Every structure is written in structure tokens, then in C-alpha cells.
Amino acid sequence: PSSRRYPGIIFTPSREPGNKILEVKGLAKSIEGTLLFKDVNFSIEKDDKVAFISHDPRAMTALFEIINGEAKADAGTYEWGQTITTAYLPLDNSSFFNTDMNLIDWLAQFSEDTSELYLKGFLGRMLFSGEELLKQASVLSGGEKMRCMIARMMLKNANTMILDSPTNHLDLESITALNNGLIDFKGVVLFASHDHEFVQTIANRVMEFVDGKLIDKMCTYDAYIAGAREEMLARLNG
């Protein structure tokens, strides 16, 4: 038998998203004098699973922080639909782990049901068991922190997932489980990732920031790359 252990990552929305998901109008953001994007407009539709890409990953992080209310845009607005509940996996999760709480108490902060059995179920799905559950949150490795953050996301039963580079620090088994969980998820996904296979298998729409502007294509990642390459070749040959 294989010694590989796969987490059980299943995202179950407590309610179906309505027709209005997210409307973004005229968003702009610069950091330290560098323009990340300007005049960004898009609407997210039901069943969208959108991969955001850019040569400057700060653009995706800034966008995700803005639409999660954790940063202010320089200009523009965004509005979530009334039926939308979100779960956000930030790029930097260090602020969540500045505590000596054990993992059960740590997860209890984010749960309406704080019974130990209930919380152990979610931590168990993320491969924490026995004495590991009594570990202090502050001493976890990068991969362990990411698995805790995914357990926190599962608890929320949200219908919209926002994930900023979720495969960072994860081992292959955890990436595979997260990949399958997002493919099967019956809701909306907005994410950024450097993992080609991860993006190709999840996304049905690609948005790329180029020179501050947004390119928006309803297609898979491979189709997007093929189209972009053809466009570049046509320009060179033209």
C-alpha cells in the first residue's frame, strides 16, 4: 500500500450563489509609484472559475485584498451580490499564527460550532491527528499553516473561493487534493497560481494584467496561451 496521505478537501457551499456575483468598475491601484492596474472593469458570472495572471504578482494580491475589504483601491468600486459568501486564502497568512493556541483552539476562532469533535473532523481531513492537534499554531511549518488555512476555508461553507497562490508550501498530495476539491466545487473560484496544471484543470476563464490593463478571455489556460502566442507571432510576422 502507498504511504502517501491525501487530505480530504471538500468545499460545500451552504447556499447557491445568485445571478449577481461580483461587479468591478474602474479599479486602480499603485504600490510605491508602480502602477499595478487601472480602469479595471469586469463582472463575475455564476460558475466562473477565474485564473488571474500577471508578470507582477502584486497585482493579483492587491486585487484580492481590495475585493476582500483588506486594502483600499486608488479609484473605482466593487460590489458583491447579496447571496455571496466568501472564503479568502491570502498570500501572507503569518498574522493568523502569532499565537500559542493549539490547533483545535485556533480553528475554534473561526467556527460557530466549537465542539472538539467537530473541529477535529476538519483538522483530521487536513491530516492533523493525535499529538499534532496540541501543537502551538506559532510553531507550524509553512505547509502546516496552509493546511490549517484550508481547514478554515472549509468551515465557512462559502459559495465563492478567493485563493492567492494556494499551492505555495503544499506537498504534491495536498496540491492534488486541493486541485480536485476546486474542480468539484459547485460555486465561484477566483485564484492566482504559478502551477500550470492547477490553472489549466480549474479555470474556465483567464484574466491577465498587462501594462496595467486587464485582458479577459473565456477559455482554458492552454487555449489562452495558444491564442496569446498566435497573436504575438502574427504581430512579429506582420
Short mmCIF file of C-alpha atoms in Angstrom, two decimals:
data_model
loop_
_atom_site.label_atom_id
_atom_site.label_comp_id
_atom_site.label_asym_id
_atom_site.label_seq_id
_atom_site.Cartn_x
_atom_site.Cartn_y
_atom_site.Cartn_z
CA PRO A 1 0.00 0.00 0.00
CA SER A 2 1.09 3.56 -0.74
CA SER A 3 2.46 5.61 2.14
CA ARG A 4 1.06 8.76 0.56
CA ARG A 5 -1.63 10.51 2.56
CA TYR A 6 -4.07 12.77 0.76
CA PRO A 7 -6.06 15.43 2.63
CA GLY A 8 -9.84 15.32 2.26
CA ILE A 9 -10.59 18.75 0.80
CA ILE A 10 -14.28 19.24 0.12
CA PHE A 11 -15.81 22.71 -0.14
CA THR A 12 -19.59 22.64 0.41
CA PRO A 13 -21.47 25.94 -0.07
CA SER A 14 -24.34 26.36 2.39
CA ARG A 15 -26.30 28.30 -0.25
CA GLU A 16 -26.21 28.54 -4.01
CA PRO A 17 -24.89 31.84 -5.41
CA GLY A 18 -27.50 34.03 -7.10
CA ASN A 19 -27.08 35.61 -10.52
CA LYS A 20 -25.13 38.63 -9.27
CA ILE A 21 -21.69 37.58 -8.05
CA LEU A 22 -19.23 40.48 -8.28
CA GLU A 23 -19.20 43.74 -10.23
CA VAL A 24 -15.91 45.65 -10.52
CA LYS A 25 -15.82 49.14 -12.05
CA GLY A 26 -12.84 51.37 -12.73
CA LEU A 27 -10.50 49.84 -10.15
CA ALA A 28 -6.99 51.25 -9.98
CA LYS A 29 -4.04 50.52 -7.69
CA SER A 30 -0.40 51.57 -7.49
CA ILE A 31 2.22 50.50 -4.95
CA GLU A 32 5.29 52.68 -4.25
CA GLY A 33 4.84 54.53 -7.52
CA THR A 34 4.44 51.36 -9.61
CA LEU A 35 1.10 51.03 -11.43
CA LEU A 36 -0.39 47.58 -10.87
CA PHE A 37 -3.65 48.19 -12.75
CA LYS A 38 -6.03 50.96 -13.75
CA ASP A 39 -9.56 51.26 -15.09
CA VAL A 40 -10.22 47.57 -14.44
CA ASN A 41 -13.81 46.52 -15.19
CA PHE A 42 -15.31 43.04 -15.05
CA SER A 43 -18.33 41.05 -13.91
CA ILE A 44 -18.05 37.59 -12.41
CA GLU A 45 -20.76 35.21 -13.57
CA LYS A 46 -22.25 32.09 -11.99
CA ASP A 47 -19.98 29.03 -12.40
CA ASP A 48 -16.94 31.18 -13.24
CA LYS A 49 -13.59 29.77 -12.17
CA VAL A 50 -11.19 32.57 -12.99
CA ALA A 51 -7.39 32.40 -13.03
CA PHE A 52 -5.69 35.79 -12.60
CA ILE A 53 -2.18 36.07 -14.02
CA SER A 54 0.44 38.82 -14.25
CA HIS A 55 4.21 39.26 -14.53
CA ASP A 56 3.89 41.23 -11.30
CA PRO A 57 2.11 39.01 -8.74
CA ARG A 58 1.47 42.08 -6.57
CA ALA A 59 -1.35 42.96 -8.98
CA MET A 60 -3.36 39.83 -8.06
CA THR A 61 -2.64 40.21 -4.35
CA ALA A 62 -3.75 43.85 -4.44
CA LEU A 63 -6.96 42.99 -6.31
CA PHE A 64 -7.81 40.17 -3.90
CA GLU A 65 -7.10 42.36 -0.87
CA ILE A 66 -9.33 45.12 -2.27
CA ILE A 67 -12.34 42.89 -3.01
CA ASN A 68 -11.96 41.30 0.43
CA GLY A 69 -12.03 44.71 2.11
CA GLU A 70 -8.44 44.43 3.36
CA ALA A 71 -6.97 47.21 1.18
CA LYS A 72 -8.26 50.36 -0.47
CA ALA A 73 -8.23 50.97 -4.22
CA ASP A 74 -6.84 54.25 -5.55
CA ALA A 75 -10.02 54.55 -7.63
CA GLY A 76 -13.09 52.56 -8.61
CA THR A 77 -15.67 50.39 -6.88
CA TYR A 78 -16.61 46.76 -6.37
CA GLU A 79 -19.89 45.22 -5.24
CA TRP A 80 -20.70 41.65 -4.19
CA GLY A 81 -24.14 40.15 -4.79
CA GLN A 82 -26.43 39.73 -1.77
CA THR A 83 -26.31 35.92 -1.88
CA ILE A 84 -22.50 35.76 -1.96
CA THR A 85 -20.43 34.40 0.92
CA THR A 86 -16.66 34.35 0.50
CA ALA A 87 -13.71 32.41 1.87
CA TYR A 88 -10.32 34.03 1.30
CA LEU A 89 -6.89 32.41 1.36
CA PRO A 90 -4.38 35.30 1.46
CA LEU A 91 -0.83 35.13 0.12
CA ASP A 92 0.59 36.04 3.55
CA ASN A 93 -1.07 34.15 6.41
CA SER A 94 1.53 34.96 9.09
CA SER A 95 -0.79 37.25 11.08
CA PHE A 96 -3.13 34.29 11.71
CA PHE A 97 -0.45 32.32 13.54
CA ASN A 98 1.01 34.78 16.05
CA THR A 99 -0.48 32.78 18.90
CA ASP A 100 0.37 29.96 21.28
CA MET A 101 -3.09 28.38 20.90
CA ASN A 102 -3.19 24.73 19.95
CA LEU A 103 -4.72 23.78 16.60
CA ILE A 104 -8.15 22.92 18.00
CA ASP A 105 -8.45 26.26 19.80
CA TRP A 106 -7.01 28.05 16.76
CA LEU A 107 -9.67 26.62 14.43
CA ALA A 108 -12.42 27.26 17.01
CA GLN A 109 -11.92 31.02 16.46
CA PHE A 110 -13.46 30.64 13.01
CA SER A 111 -16.30 28.24 13.80
CA GLU A 112 -19.83 28.67 15.15
CA ASP A 113 -19.67 25.06 16.37
CA THR A 114 -16.71 24.94 18.77
CA SER A 115 -17.13 21.35 19.91
CA GLU A 116 -13.84 19.48 19.88
CA LEU A 117 -15.22 16.55 17.88
CA TYR A 118 -16.47 18.85 15.11
CA LEU A 119 -13.19 20.74 14.85
CA LYS A 120 -11.11 17.55 14.98
CA GLY A 121 -13.07 16.35 11.95
CA PHE A 122 -11.85 19.29 9.84
CA LEU A 123 -8.30 19.07 11.16
CA GLY A 124 -8.32 15.31 10.57
CA ARG A 125 -9.30 15.88 6.95
CA MET A 126 -6.17 18.03 6.69
CA LEU A 127 -4.08 15.19 8.18
CA PHE A 128 -3.69 16.54 11.73
CA SER A 129 -4.26 13.91 14.40
CA GLY A 130 -3.15 12.78 17.86
CA GLU A 131 -0.49 14.93 19.48
CA GLU A 132 -0.26 17.14 16.40
CA LEU A 133 -3.59 18.69 17.40
CA LEU A 134 -1.93 20.07 20.54
CA LYS A 135 0.86 21.79 18.61
CA GLN A 136 1.11 25.55 19.08
CA ALA A 137 -0.04 27.42 15.99
CA SER A 138 3.08 29.63 16.14
CA VAL A 139 5.50 26.73 15.52
CA LEU A 140 3.83 25.26 12.43
CA SER A 141 5.72 24.85 9.15
CA GLY A 142 4.61 26.71 6.03
CA GLY A 143 2.79 23.63 4.72
CA GLU A 144 1.04 23.00 8.05
CA LYS A 145 -0.12 26.63 8.19
CA MET A 146 -1.54 26.34 4.68
CA ARG A 147 -3.41 23.16 5.62
CA CYS A 148 -4.87 24.96 8.66
CA MET A 149 -5.97 27.84 6.43
CA ILE A 150 -7.69 25.40 4.07
CA ALA A 151 -9.49 23.79 7.05
CA ARG A 152 -10.64 27.32 7.97
CA MET A 153 -11.95 27.80 4.42
CA MET A 154 -13.87 24.51 4.51
CA LEU A 155 -15.53 25.60 7.77
CA LYS A 156 -17.01 28.69 6.14
CA ASN A 157 -19.26 26.81 3.67
CA ALA A 158 -18.84 29.78 1.32
CA ASN A 159 -20.10 29.85 -2.26
CA THR A 160 -17.16 31.91 -3.55
CA MET A 161 -13.50 30.97 -3.05
CA ILE A 162 -10.68 33.51 -3.40
CA LEU A 163 -7.21 31.95 -3.29
CA ASP A 164 -3.90 33.78 -3.68
CA SER A 165 -1.17 31.29 -4.67
CA PRO A 166 -2.72 28.40 -2.71
CA THR A 167 -0.17 25.78 -3.78
CA ASN A 168 2.71 27.62 -2.04
CA HIS A 169 4.28 25.40 0.68
CA LEU A 170 1.95 22.44 -0.08
CA ASP A 171 3.25 18.97 -0.92
CA LEU A 172 2.13 17.13 -4.04
CA GLU A 173 -0.60 15.17 -2.24
CA SER A 174 -2.11 18.34 -0.76
CA ILE A 175 -1.94 20.15 -4.12
CA THR A 176 -3.71 17.22 -5.79
CA ALA A 177 -6.45 17.19 -3.12
CA LEU A 178 -6.94 20.98 -3.35
CA ASN A 179 -6.95 20.79 -7.14
CA ASN A 180 -9.71 18.14 -7.10
CA GLY A 181 -11.65 20.00 -4.41
CA LEU A 182 -11.77 23.18 -6.53
CA ILE A 183 -12.64 21.28 -9.73
CA ASP A 184 -15.61 19.67 -7.92
CA PHE A 185 -16.66 22.86 -6.08
CA LYS A 186 -20.19 24.00 -7.01
CA GLY A 187 -19.52 27.69 -6.76
CA VAL A 188 -17.28 30.51 -7.95
CA VAL A 189 -13.47 30.44 -7.75
CA LEU A 190 -11.11 33.41 -8.18
CA PHE A 191 -7.47 32.41 -7.86
CA ALA A 192 -3.84 33.06 -8.74
CA SER A 193 -1.29 30.27 -9.13
CA HIS A 194 2.06 29.57 -10.80
CA ASP A 195 1.18 25.88 -11.18
CA HIS A 196 0.33 25.32 -14.85
CA GLU A 197 -1.61 22.06 -14.34
CA PHE A 198 -3.54 23.55 -11.42
CA VAL A 199 -4.63 26.55 -13.50
CA GLN A 200 -5.41 24.51 -16.62
CA THR A 201 -7.63 21.99 -14.81
CA ILE A 202 -9.63 24.51 -12.74
CA ALA A 203 -10.05 27.73 -14.74
CA ASN A 204 -12.71 28.27 -17.41
CA ARG A 205 -11.78 31.96 -17.68
CA VAL A 206 -8.42 33.77 -17.64
CA MET A 207 -7.75 37.39 -16.70
CA GLU A 208 -4.27 38.80 -17.23
CA PHE A 209 -2.87 42.15 -16.13
CA VAL A 210 -0.66 43.55 -18.91
CA ASP A 211 0.81 47.06 -18.54
CA GLY A 212 -1.88 47.93 -16.01
CA LYS A 213 -4.75 46.82 -18.27
CA LEU A 214 -6.87 43.67 -17.98
CA ILE A 215 -7.23 41.06 -20.71
CA ASP A 216 -10.29 38.88 -20.10
CA LYS A 217 -10.77 35.62 -22.02
CA MET A 218 -13.43 32.93 -21.55
CA CYS A 219 -11.24 29.90 -22.16
CA THR A 220 -8.88 27.42 -20.53
CA TYR A 221 -5.31 28.40 -19.70
CA ASP A 222 -3.81 26.31 -22.50
CA ALA A 223 -6.19 27.87 -25.03
CA TYR A 224 -5.29 31.31 -23.69
CA ILE A 225 -1.54 30.66 -24.04
CA ALA A 226 -2.01 29.27 -27.56
CA GLY A 227 -4.07 32.32 -28.55
CA ALA A 228 -1.62 34.78 -26.99
CA ARG A 229 1.30 33.08 -28.75
CA GLU A 230 -0.52 33.19 -32.10
CA GLU A 231 -1.24 36.88 -31.59
CA MET A 232 2.43 37.60 -30.82
CA LEU A 233 3.57 35.60 -33.86
CA ALA A 234 1.09 37.43 -36.08
CA ARG A 235 2.47 40.77 -34.84
CA LEU A 236 6.05 39.67 -35.50
CA ASN A 237 5.18 38.38 -38.95
CA GLY A 238 3.03 41.41 -39.72
#
